[in-house]
PDB file of C-alpha atoms in Angstrom:
ATOM      1  CA  UNK A 409     -42.171  13.296 -59.763  1.00 97.00           C
ATOM      2  CA  UNK A 410     -45.857  12.469 -59.658  1.00 98.00           C
ATOM      3  CA  UNK A 411     -46.539   9.511 -61.992  1.00 98.00           C
ATOM      4  CA  UNK A 412     -50.127  10.491 -62.810  1.00 98.00           C
ATOM      5  CA  UNK A 413     -50.396  12.306 -66.082  1.00 98.00           C
ATOM      6  CA  UNK A 414     -46.798  11.647 -67.147  1.00 98.00           C
ATOM      7  CA  UNK A 415     -45.525  10.212 -70.396  1.00 98.00           C
ATOM      8  CA  UNK A 416     -43.421   6.985 -70.235  1.00 99.00           C
ATOM      9  CA  UNK A 417     -41.243   5.175 -72.828  1.00 98.00           C
ATOM     10  CA  UNK A 418     -40.505   1.551 -71.895  1.00 98.00           C
ATOM     11  CA  UNK A 419     -37.686   0.007 -73.882  1.00 98.00           C
ATOM     12  CA  UNK A 420     -37.953  -3.855 -73.819  1.00 97.00           C
ATOM     13  CA  UNK A 421     -41.487  -3.384 -72.695  1.00 98.00           C
ATOM     14  CA  UNK A 422     -43.050  -6.362 -74.419  1.00 97.00           C
ATOM     15  CA  UNK A 423     -42.049  -8.763 -71.575  1.00 96.00           C
ATOM     16  CA  UNK A 424     -40.472  -9.299 -68.277  1.00 97.00           C
ATOM     17  CA  UNK A 425     -39.357  -6.525 -65.959  1.00 98.00           C
ATOM     18  CA  UNK A 426     -40.075  -3.771 -68.485  1.00 98.00           C
ATOM     19  CA  UNK A 427     -43.616  -4.989 -69.115  1.00 98.00           C
ATOM     20  CA  UNK A 428     -44.242  -5.089 -65.378  1.00 98.00           C
ATOM     21  CA  UNK A 429     -42.979  -1.567 -65.152  1.00 98.00           C
ATOM     22  CA  UNK A 430     -45.228  -0.480 -67.900  1.00 98.00           C
ATOM     23  CA  UNK A 431     -48.232  -1.986 -66.176  1.00 98.00           C
ATOM     24  CA  UNK A 432     -47.448  -0.447 -62.882  1.00 98.00           C
ATOM     25  CA  UNK A 433     -46.739   3.039 -64.338  1.00 98.00           C
ATOM     26  CA  UNK A 434     -50.036   2.785 -66.392  1.00 98.00           C
ATOM     27  CA  UNK A 435     -51.912   1.713 -63.215  1.00 98.00           C
ATOM     28  CA  UNK A 436     -50.606   4.927 -61.491  1.00 98.00           C
ATOM     29  CA  UNK A 437     -51.864   7.207 -64.245  1.00 98.00           C
ATOM     30  CA  UNK A 438     -49.025   7.349 -66.765  1.00 99.00           C
ATOM     31  CA  UNK A 439     -49.390   7.025 -70.552  1.00 98.00           C
ATOM     32  CA  UNK A 440     -47.012   4.430 -71.966  1.00 98.00           C
ATOM     33  CA  UNK A 441     -45.245   3.651 -75.221  1.00 98.00           C
ATOM     34  CA  UNK A 442     -43.626   0.263 -75.720  1.00 98.00           C
ATOM     35  CA  UNK A 443     -40.487  -0.177 -77.622  1.00 98.00           C
ATOM     36  CA  UNK A 444     -39.190  -3.601 -78.452  1.00 98.00           C
ATOM     37  CA  UNK A 445     -38.161  -5.915 -81.317  1.00 98.00           C
ATOM     38  CA  UNK A 446     -40.581  -6.315 -84.223  1.00 97.00           C
ATOM     39  CA  UNK A 447     -40.870  -9.968 -83.414  1.00 97.00           C
ATOM     40  CA  UNK A 448     -41.868  -9.397 -79.830  1.00 97.00           C
ATOM     41  CA  UNK A 449     -45.382  -9.140 -78.250  1.00 98.00           C
ATOM     42  CA  UNK A 450     -44.983  -5.445 -78.018  1.00 98.00           C
ATOM     43  CA  UNK A 451     -48.094  -4.606 -80.143  1.00 98.00           C
ATOM     44  CA  UNK A 452     -50.362  -6.721 -77.926  1.00 98.00           C
ATOM     45  CA  UNK A 453     -48.928  -5.362 -74.663  1.00 98.00           C
ATOM     46  CA  UNK A 454     -49.249  -1.788 -75.912  1.00 98.00           C
ATOM     47  CA  UNK A 455     -52.866  -2.368 -76.898  1.00 98.00           C
ATOM     48  CA  UNK A 456     -53.665  -3.914 -73.486  1.00 98.00           C
ATOM     49  CA  UNK A 457     -52.331  -0.707 -71.898  1.00 98.00           C
ATOM     50  CA  UNK A 458     -53.968   1.694 -74.180  1.00 98.00           C
ATOM     51  CA  UNK A 459     -50.547   2.720 -75.541  1.00 98.00           C
ATOM     52  CA  UNK A 460     -48.527   2.532 -78.721  1.00 98.00           C
ATOM     53  CA  UNK A 461     -45.881   0.112 -79.985  1.00 98.00           C
ATOM     54  CA  UNK A 462     -42.753   1.197 -81.815  1.00 98.00           C
ATOM     55  CA  UNK A 463     -40.482  -1.590 -83.118  1.00 98.00           C
ATOM     56  CA  UNK A 464     -36.784  -1.276 -83.047  1.00 98.00           C
ATOM     57  CA  UNK A 465     -33.358  -2.970 -82.783  1.00 98.00           C
ATOM     58  CA  UNK A 466     -31.596  -1.093 -79.965  1.00 98.00           C
ATOM     59  CA  UNK A 467     -28.258  -1.558 -81.740  1.00 98.00           C
ATOM     60  CA  UNK A 468     -29.427   0.273 -84.843  1.00 98.00           C
ATOM     61  CA  UNK A 469     -28.897   4.005 -84.402  1.00 98.00           C
ATOM     62  CA  UNK A 470     -31.392   5.068 -87.024  1.00 98.00           C
ATOM     63  CA  UNK A 471     -34.123   2.702 -85.802  1.00 98.00           C
ATOM     64  CA  UNK A 472     -33.746   4.010 -82.242  1.00 98.00           C
ATOM     65  CA  UNK A 473     -33.906   7.576 -83.288  1.00 98.00           C
ATOM     66  CA  UNK A 474     -36.955   6.966 -85.395  1.00 98.00           C
ATOM     67  CA  UNK A 475     -38.809   4.835 -82.748  1.00 98.00           C
ATOM     68  CA  UNK A 476     -38.169   7.366 -80.010  1.00 98.00           C
ATOM     69  CA  UNK A 477     -39.446  10.212 -82.208  1.00 98.00           C
ATOM     70  CA  UNK A 478     -42.589   8.264 -83.058  1.00 98.00           C
ATOM     71  CA  UNK A 479     -43.171   7.297 -79.399  1.00 98.00           C
ATOM     72  CA  UNK A 480     -42.699  10.712 -78.077  1.00 98.00           C
ATOM     73  CA  UNK A 481     -44.996  12.048 -80.744  1.00 98.00           C
ATOM     74  CA  UNK A 482     -47.653   9.576 -79.918  1.00 98.00           C
ATOM     75  CA  UNK A 483     -47.372  10.364 -76.222  1.00 98.00           C
ATOM     76  CA  UNK A 484     -47.111  14.069 -76.615  1.00 98.00           C
ATOM     77  CA  UNK A 485     -43.893  14.297 -74.528  1.00 98.00           C
ATOM     78  CA  UNK A 486     -41.553  12.320 -72.370  1.00 99.00           C
ATOM     79  CA  UNK A 487     -41.082  12.340 -68.600  1.00 99.00           C
ATOM     80  CA  UNK A 488     -40.051   8.772 -67.701  1.00 99.00           C
ATOM     81  CA  UNK A 489     -37.778   6.357 -69.559  1.00 99.00           C
ATOM     82  CA  UNK A 490     -37.184   2.740 -68.576  1.00 98.00           C
ATOM     83  CA  UNK A 491     -34.521   0.893 -70.450  1.00 98.00           C
ATOM     84  CA  UNK A 492     -34.085  -2.856 -70.088  1.00 97.00           C
ATOM     85  CA  UNK A 493     -32.826  -4.170 -73.401  1.00 89.00           C
ATOM     86  CA  UNK A 494     -29.686  -6.324 -73.159  1.00 95.00           C
ATOM     87  CA  UNK A 495     -28.131  -9.762 -73.004  1.00 95.00           C
ATOM     88  CA  UNK A 496     -25.035 -11.782 -72.602  1.00 96.00           C
ATOM     89  CA  UNK A 497     -22.953 -14.772 -73.489  1.00 96.00           C
ATOM     90  CA  UNK A 498     -20.994 -17.350 -71.594  1.00 96.00           C
ATOM     91  CA  UNK A 499     -17.355 -17.243 -72.575  1.00 97.00           C
ATOM     92  CA  UNK A 500     -14.100 -17.168 -70.570  1.00 98.00           C
ATOM     93  CA  UNK A 501     -11.361 -14.762 -71.221  1.00 98.00           C
ATOM     94  CA  UNK A 502      -9.166 -17.647 -72.328  1.00 98.00           C
ATOM     95  CA  UNK A 503     -10.107 -21.246 -73.091  1.00 97.00           C
ATOM     96  CA  UNK A 504      -8.426 -24.255 -74.793  1.00 97.00           C
ATOM     97  CA  UNK A 505      -9.806 -22.996 -78.025  1.00 96.00           C
ATOM     98  CA  UNK A 506      -8.056 -19.595 -77.568  1.00 98.00           C
ATOM     99  CA  UNK A 507      -8.811 -16.056 -76.348  1.00 98.00           C
ATOM    100  CA  UNK A 508     -12.275 -14.696 -75.993  1.00 98.00           C
ATOM    101  CA  UNK A 509     -13.304 -13.588 -79.501  1.00 98.00           C
ATOM    102  CA  UNK A 510     -13.092  -9.827 -79.570  1.00 98.00           C
ATOM    103  CA  UNK A 511     -16.172  -9.468 -81.842  1.00 98.00           C
ATOM    104  CA  UNK A 512     -18.299 -11.265 -79.316  1.00 98.00           C
ATOM    105  CA  UNK A 513     -17.022  -8.917 -76.550  1.00 98.00           C
ATOM    106  CA  UNK A 514     -17.824  -5.896 -78.727  1.00 98.00           C
ATOM    107  CA  UNK A 515     -21.266  -7.181 -79.542  1.00 98.00           C
ATOM    108  CA  UNK A 516     -22.227  -7.581 -75.904  1.00 98.00           C
ATOM    109  CA  UNK A 517     -20.914  -4.073 -75.017  1.00 98.00           C
ATOM    110  CA  UNK A 518     -22.767  -2.672 -77.981  1.00 98.00           C
ATOM    111  CA  UNK A 519     -26.071  -4.315 -76.997  1.00 98.00           C
ATOM    112  CA  UNK A 520     -25.895  -3.402 -73.297  1.00 98.00           C
ATOM    113  CA  UNK A 521     -23.812  -0.325 -72.728  1.00 98.00           C
ATOM    114  CA  UNK A 522     -23.663   1.651 -76.024  1.00 98.00           C
ATOM    115  CA  UNK A 523     -27.287   0.968 -76.873  1.00 98.00           C
ATOM    116  CA  UNK A 524     -28.214   2.227 -73.375  1.00 98.00           C
ATOM    117  CA  UNK A 525     -26.135   5.427 -73.775  1.00 98.00           C
ATOM    118  CA  UNK A 526     -27.718   6.041 -77.135  1.00 98.00           C
ATOM    119  CA  UNK A 527     -31.222   5.711 -75.759  1.00 98.00           C
ATOM    120  CA  UNK A 528     -30.284   7.914 -72.752  1.00 98.00           C
ATOM    121  CA  UNK A 529     -28.866  10.756 -74.771  1.00 98.00           C
ATOM    122  CA  UNK A 530     -31.865  11.014 -76.970  1.00 99.00           C
ATOM    123  CA  UNK A 531     -34.391  10.576 -74.112  1.00 99.00           C
ATOM    124  CA  UNK A 532     -32.672  13.327 -72.179  1.00 99.00           C
ATOM    125  CA  UNK A 533     -33.037  15.695 -75.159  1.00 98.00           C
ATOM    126  CA  UNK A 534     -36.816  15.146 -75.212  1.00 99.00           C
ATOM    127  CA  UNK A 535     -37.132  15.476 -71.488  1.00 99.00           C
ATOM    128  CA  UNK A 536     -35.188  18.776 -71.515  1.00 98.00           C
ATOM    129  CA  UNK A 537     -38.103  20.465 -73.347  1.00 98.00           C
ATOM    130  CA  UNK A 538     -40.537  19.747 -70.461  1.00 98.00           C
ATOM    131  CA  UNK A 539     -41.829  22.346 -68.111  1.00 98.00           C
ATOM    132  CA  UNK A 540     -40.311  21.597 -64.739  1.00 98.00           C
ATOM    133  CA  UNK A 541     -42.341  20.145 -61.863  1.00 97.00           C
ATOM    134  CA  UNK A 542     -40.764  21.218 -58.638  1.00 97.00           C
ATOM    135  CA  UNK A 543     -37.540  21.739 -60.802  1.00 98.00           C
ATOM    136  CA  UNK A 544     -37.826  18.285 -62.315  1.00 98.00           C
ATOM    137  CA  UNK A 545     -38.153  17.495 -66.030  1.00 98.00           C
ATOM    138  CA  UNK A 546     -37.519  13.726 -66.281  1.00 99.00           C
ATOM    139  CA  UNK A 547     -36.327  10.386 -64.863  1.00 99.00           C
ATOM    140  CA  UNK A 548     -34.214   7.898 -66.706  1.00 99.00           C
ATOM    141  CA  UNK A 549     -33.959   4.318 -65.299  1.00 99.00           C
ATOM    142  CA  UNK A 550     -31.420   1.949 -66.815  1.00 98.00           C
ATOM    143  CA  UNK A 551     -30.767  -1.714 -66.127  1.00 98.00           C
ATOM    144  CA  UNK A 552     -27.435  -2.957 -64.845  1.00 98.00           C
ATOM    145  CA  UNK A 553     -27.003  -6.249 -63.079  1.00 97.00           C
ATOM    146  CA  UNK A 554     -25.248  -7.586 -59.907  1.00 97.00           C
ATOM    147  CA  UNK A 555     -22.913  -9.157 -62.398  1.00 97.00           C
ATOM    148  CA  UNK A 556     -21.455  -5.604 -62.683  1.00 98.00           C
ATOM    149  CA  UNK A 557     -20.007  -6.080 -59.286  1.00 97.00           C
ATOM    150  CA  UNK A 558     -19.571  -9.901 -58.924  1.00 96.00           C
ATOM    151  CA  UNK A 559     -19.563 -11.373 -62.360  1.00 96.00           C
ATOM    152  CA  UNK A 560     -19.367 -15.092 -62.600  1.00 96.00           C
ATOM    153  CA  UNK A 561     -16.831 -17.078 -64.628  1.00 97.00           C
ATOM    154  CA  UNK A 562     -17.697 -16.707 -68.257  1.00 97.00           C
ATOM    155  CA  UNK A 563     -19.454 -13.376 -67.804  1.00 97.00           C
ATOM    156  CA  UNK A 564     -16.475 -11.076 -68.593  1.00 98.00           C
ATOM    157  CA  UNK A 565     -18.183  -9.306 -71.457  1.00 98.00           C
ATOM    158  CA  UNK A 566     -21.600  -8.995 -69.732  1.00 98.00           C
ATOM    159  CA  UNK A 567     -20.065  -7.840 -66.522  1.00 98.00           C
ATOM    160  CA  UNK A 568     -17.959  -5.213 -68.222  1.00 98.00           C
ATOM    161  CA  UNK A 569     -20.971  -3.885 -70.078  1.00 98.00           C
ATOM    162  CA  UNK A 570     -23.280  -3.717 -67.030  1.00 98.00           C
ATOM    163  CA  UNK A 571     -20.377  -2.214 -64.921  1.00 98.00           C
ATOM    164  CA  UNK A 572     -20.264   0.457 -67.629  1.00 98.00           C
ATOM    165  CA  UNK A 573     -23.886   1.263 -67.094  1.00 98.00           C
ATOM    166  CA  UNK A 574     -23.398   1.401 -63.358  1.00 98.00           C
ATOM    167  CA  UNK A 575     -20.484   3.796 -63.833  1.00 97.00           C
ATOM    168  CA  UNK A 576     -22.256   5.890 -66.521  1.00 98.00           C
ATOM    169  CA  UNK A 577     -25.357   6.883 -64.466  1.00 98.00           C
ATOM    170  CA  UNK A 578     -23.459   8.814 -61.823  1.00 98.00           C
ATOM    171  CA  UNK A 579     -21.762  11.044 -64.396  1.00 98.00           C
ATOM    172  CA  UNK A 580     -24.809  11.361 -66.531  1.00 98.00           C
ATOM    173  CA  UNK A 581     -26.866  12.467 -63.581  1.00 98.00           C
ATOM    174  CA  UNK A 582     -24.274  15.210 -62.946  1.00 98.00           C
ATOM    175  CA  UNK A 583     -24.373  16.102 -66.679  1.00 98.00           C
ATOM    176  CA  UNK A 584     -28.079  16.496 -66.569  1.00 99.00           C
ATOM    177  CA  UNK A 585     -28.692  17.782 -63.075  1.00 98.00           C
ATOM    178  CA  UNK A 586     -28.895  21.421 -64.098  1.00 98.00           C
ATOM    179  CA  UNK A 587     -31.784  20.393 -66.399  1.00 98.00           C
ATOM    180  CA  UNK A 588     -33.741  18.631 -63.607  1.00 98.00           C
ATOM    181  CA  UNK A 589     -33.286  15.151 -65.111  1.00 99.00           C
ATOM    182  CA  UNK A 590     -32.405  12.231 -62.807  1.00 99.00           C
ATOM    183  CA  UNK A 591     -30.541   9.162 -63.956  1.00 99.00           C
ATOM    184  CA  UNK A 592     -30.374   5.822 -62.083  1.00 98.00           C
ATOM    185  CA  UNK A 593     -29.702   2.137 -62.693  1.00 98.00           C
ATOM    186  CA  UNK A 594     -31.310  -0.937 -61.219  1.00 98.00           C
ATOM    187  CA  UNK A 595     -29.032  -3.859 -60.730  1.00 98.00           C
ATOM    188  CA  UNK A 596     -31.177  -7.053 -60.438  1.00 97.00           C
ATOM    189  CA  UNK A 597     -30.072 -10.423 -59.425  1.00 96.00           C
ATOM    190  CA  UNK A 598     -31.641 -13.449 -60.961  1.00 93.00           C
ATOM    191  CA  UNK A 599     -35.293 -12.651 -62.012  1.00 95.00           C
ATOM    192  CA  UNK A 600     -37.936 -14.944 -63.359  1.00 91.00           C
ATOM    193  CA  UNK A 601     -38.120 -13.592 -66.872  1.00 85.00           C
ATOM    194  CA  UNK A 602     -37.260 -14.911 -70.366  1.00 72.00           C
ATOM    195  CA  UNK A 603     -35.299 -18.122 -70.357  1.00 64.00           C
ATOM    196  CA  UNK A 604     -35.176 -18.207 -66.540  1.00 72.00           C
ATOM    197  CA  UNK A 605     -38.997 -18.097 -66.102  1.00 67.00           C
ATOM    198  CA  UNK A 606     -39.463 -21.764 -66.813  1.00 67.00           C
ATOM    199  CA  UNK A 607     -36.465 -23.408 -64.994  1.00 73.00           C
ATOM    200  CA  UNK A 608     -37.255 -26.217 -62.543  1.00 79.00           C
ATOM    201  CA  UNK A 609     -37.657 -25.200 -58.871  1.00 79.00           C
ATOM    202  CA  UNK A 610     -34.737 -27.228 -57.728  1.00 79.00           C
ATOM    203  CA  UNK A 611     -32.464 -25.404 -60.194  1.00 77.00           C
ATOM    204  CA  UNK A 612     -33.923 -22.008 -59.198  1.00 82.00           C
ATOM    205  CA  UNK A 613     -33.312 -22.931 -55.544  1.00 85.00           C
ATOM    206  CA  UNK A 614     -29.700 -23.806 -56.175  1.00 83.00           C
ATOM    207  CA  UNK A 615     -29.114 -20.506 -58.084  1.00 83.00           C
ATOM    208  CA  UNK A 616     -30.587 -18.388 -55.238  1.00 92.00           C
ATOM    209  CA  UNK A 617     -29.350 -20.328 -52.222  1.00 90.00           C
ATOM    210  CA  UNK A 618     -26.797 -17.622 -51.287  1.00 90.00           C
ATOM    211  CA  UNK A 619     -29.458 -14.865 -51.015  1.00 96.00           C
ATOM    212  CA  UNK A 620     -30.103 -13.434 -47.564  1.00 97.00           C
ATOM    213  CA  UNK A 621     -33.942 -13.315 -48.016  1.00 97.00           C
ATOM    214  CA  UNK A 622     -36.121 -14.149 -49.876  1.00 97.00           C
ATOM    215  CA  UNK A 623     -34.232 -17.187 -51.318  1.00 95.00           C
ATOM    216  CA  UNK A 624     -35.960 -17.146 -54.647  1.00 94.00           C
ATOM    217  CA  UNK A 625     -35.724 -15.450 -58.024  1.00 95.00           C
ATOM    218  CA  UNK A 626     -37.066 -11.978 -58.299  1.00 97.00           C
ATOM    219  CA  UNK A 627     -40.521 -11.304 -59.746  1.00 96.00           C
ATOM    220  CA  UNK A 628     -40.856  -8.860 -62.601  1.00 97.00           C
ATOM    221  CA  UNK A 629     -43.367  -6.671 -60.597  1.00 98.00           C
ATOM    222  CA  UNK A 630     -40.690  -6.155 -57.919  1.00 98.00           C
ATOM    223  CA  UNK A 631     -38.551  -4.449 -60.531  1.00 98.00           C
ATOM    224  CA  UNK A 632     -41.552  -2.340 -61.586  1.00 98.00           C
ATOM    225  CA  UNK A 633     -42.353  -1.333 -58.029  1.00 98.00           C
ATOM    226  CA  UNK A 634     -38.815  -0.082 -57.696  1.00 98.00           C
ATOM    227  CA  UNK A 635     -39.149   1.898 -60.982  1.00 99.00           C
ATOM    228  CA  UNK A 636     -42.235   3.543 -59.537  1.00 99.00           C
ATOM    229  CA  UNK A 637     -40.445   4.343 -56.234  1.00 98.00           C
ATOM    230  CA  UNK A 638     -37.590   5.894 -58.120  1.00 99.00           C
ATOM    231  CA  UNK A 639     -39.803   8.103 -60.203  1.00 98.00           C
ATOM    232  CA  UNK A 640     -41.751   9.269 -57.131  1.00 98.00           C
ATOM    233  CA  UNK A 641     -38.758  10.056 -54.944  1.00 98.00           C
ATOM    234  CA  UNK A 642     -36.735  13.092 -56.197  1.00 98.00           C
ATOM    235  CA  UNK A 643     -33.813  12.394 -53.750  1.00 98.00           C
ATOM    236  CA  UNK A 644     -32.996   9.185 -55.548  1.00 98.00           C
ATOM    237  CA  UNK A 645     -30.390  10.087 -58.226  1.00 98.00           C
ATOM    238  CA  UNK A 646     -26.999   9.054 -59.663  1.00 98.00           C
ATOM    239  CA  UNK A 647     -27.094   5.613 -58.049  1.00 98.00           C
ATOM    240  CA  UNK A 648     -27.140   1.982 -59.058  1.00 98.00           C
ATOM    241  CA  UNK A 649     -29.745   0.214 -56.745  1.00 98.00           C
ATOM    242  CA  UNK A 650     -29.153  -3.479 -56.163  1.00 98.00           C
ATOM    243  CA  UNK A 651     -32.377  -5.434 -56.291  1.00 98.00           C
ATOM    244  CA  UNK A 652     -31.081  -8.718 -55.195  1.00 98.00           C
ATOM    245  CA  UNK A 653     -32.354 -10.087 -51.864  1.00 97.00           C
ATOM    246  CA  UNK A 654     -28.866  -9.760 -50.454  1.00 97.00           C
ATOM    247  CA  UNK A 655     -27.393 -12.142 -53.048  1.00 95.00           C
ATOM    248  CA  UNK A 656     -23.709 -12.116 -54.161  1.00 93.00           C
ATOM    249  CA  UNK A 657     -22.942 -14.224 -57.139  1.00 89.00           C
ATOM    250  CA  UNK A 658     -20.525 -17.112 -56.495  1.00 88.00           C
ATOM    251  CA  UNK A 659     -17.649 -17.595 -59.089  1.00 91.00           C
ATOM    252  CA  UNK A 660     -19.874 -20.169 -60.905  1.00 86.00           C
TER     253      UNK A 660
END
């Protein structure tokens, strides 16, 4: 799908990998809408990109539906969706204090997996109304993690949620293939975003020492460049693409 002239919704777009994706898509001619928490810098980012900002909590079903409706209305359609909202906790399955709290596990799965599916199902409905371009109506890009495949000790909830995303995109792509909608996930390793952006170099070096090359944390624009490549290449579909410099997480 050609990016120029398309309409893109970027969930989590106020910062990090999603913001970089929004900037790259805008630079290639797309119109963008930023969806993020009301407390985020989403309004400023949207203004800098000539787009609109739509606040939401991705775990609130009504807020998601309303924010997407407003965003698509402002854009005049939807062709590209990038979804990065998520997060995790550090808790083992069993500790001296007892089993992993079930409510915490549910919360992480809700934030990462269920929220992503809710976004996807609604985004797909909007995309289905598009006139096809070479048979294609839309592209959905979700965010998994290499923790989906090699989760570290204490990442059981996060790993399960991200593995769910990795498993979901294949079947969803089959579900939506007859509509010309592609669905993929990107599985990043450690990227310099959020709380990891300011860690000391020696700590960052230790965290990435097992990468093949480059032995550093990823840069947000490298995620955004992959998003653009996915959108532009129609043969990319139903996959989870590792963006990890050949890194495999050690147990801890």
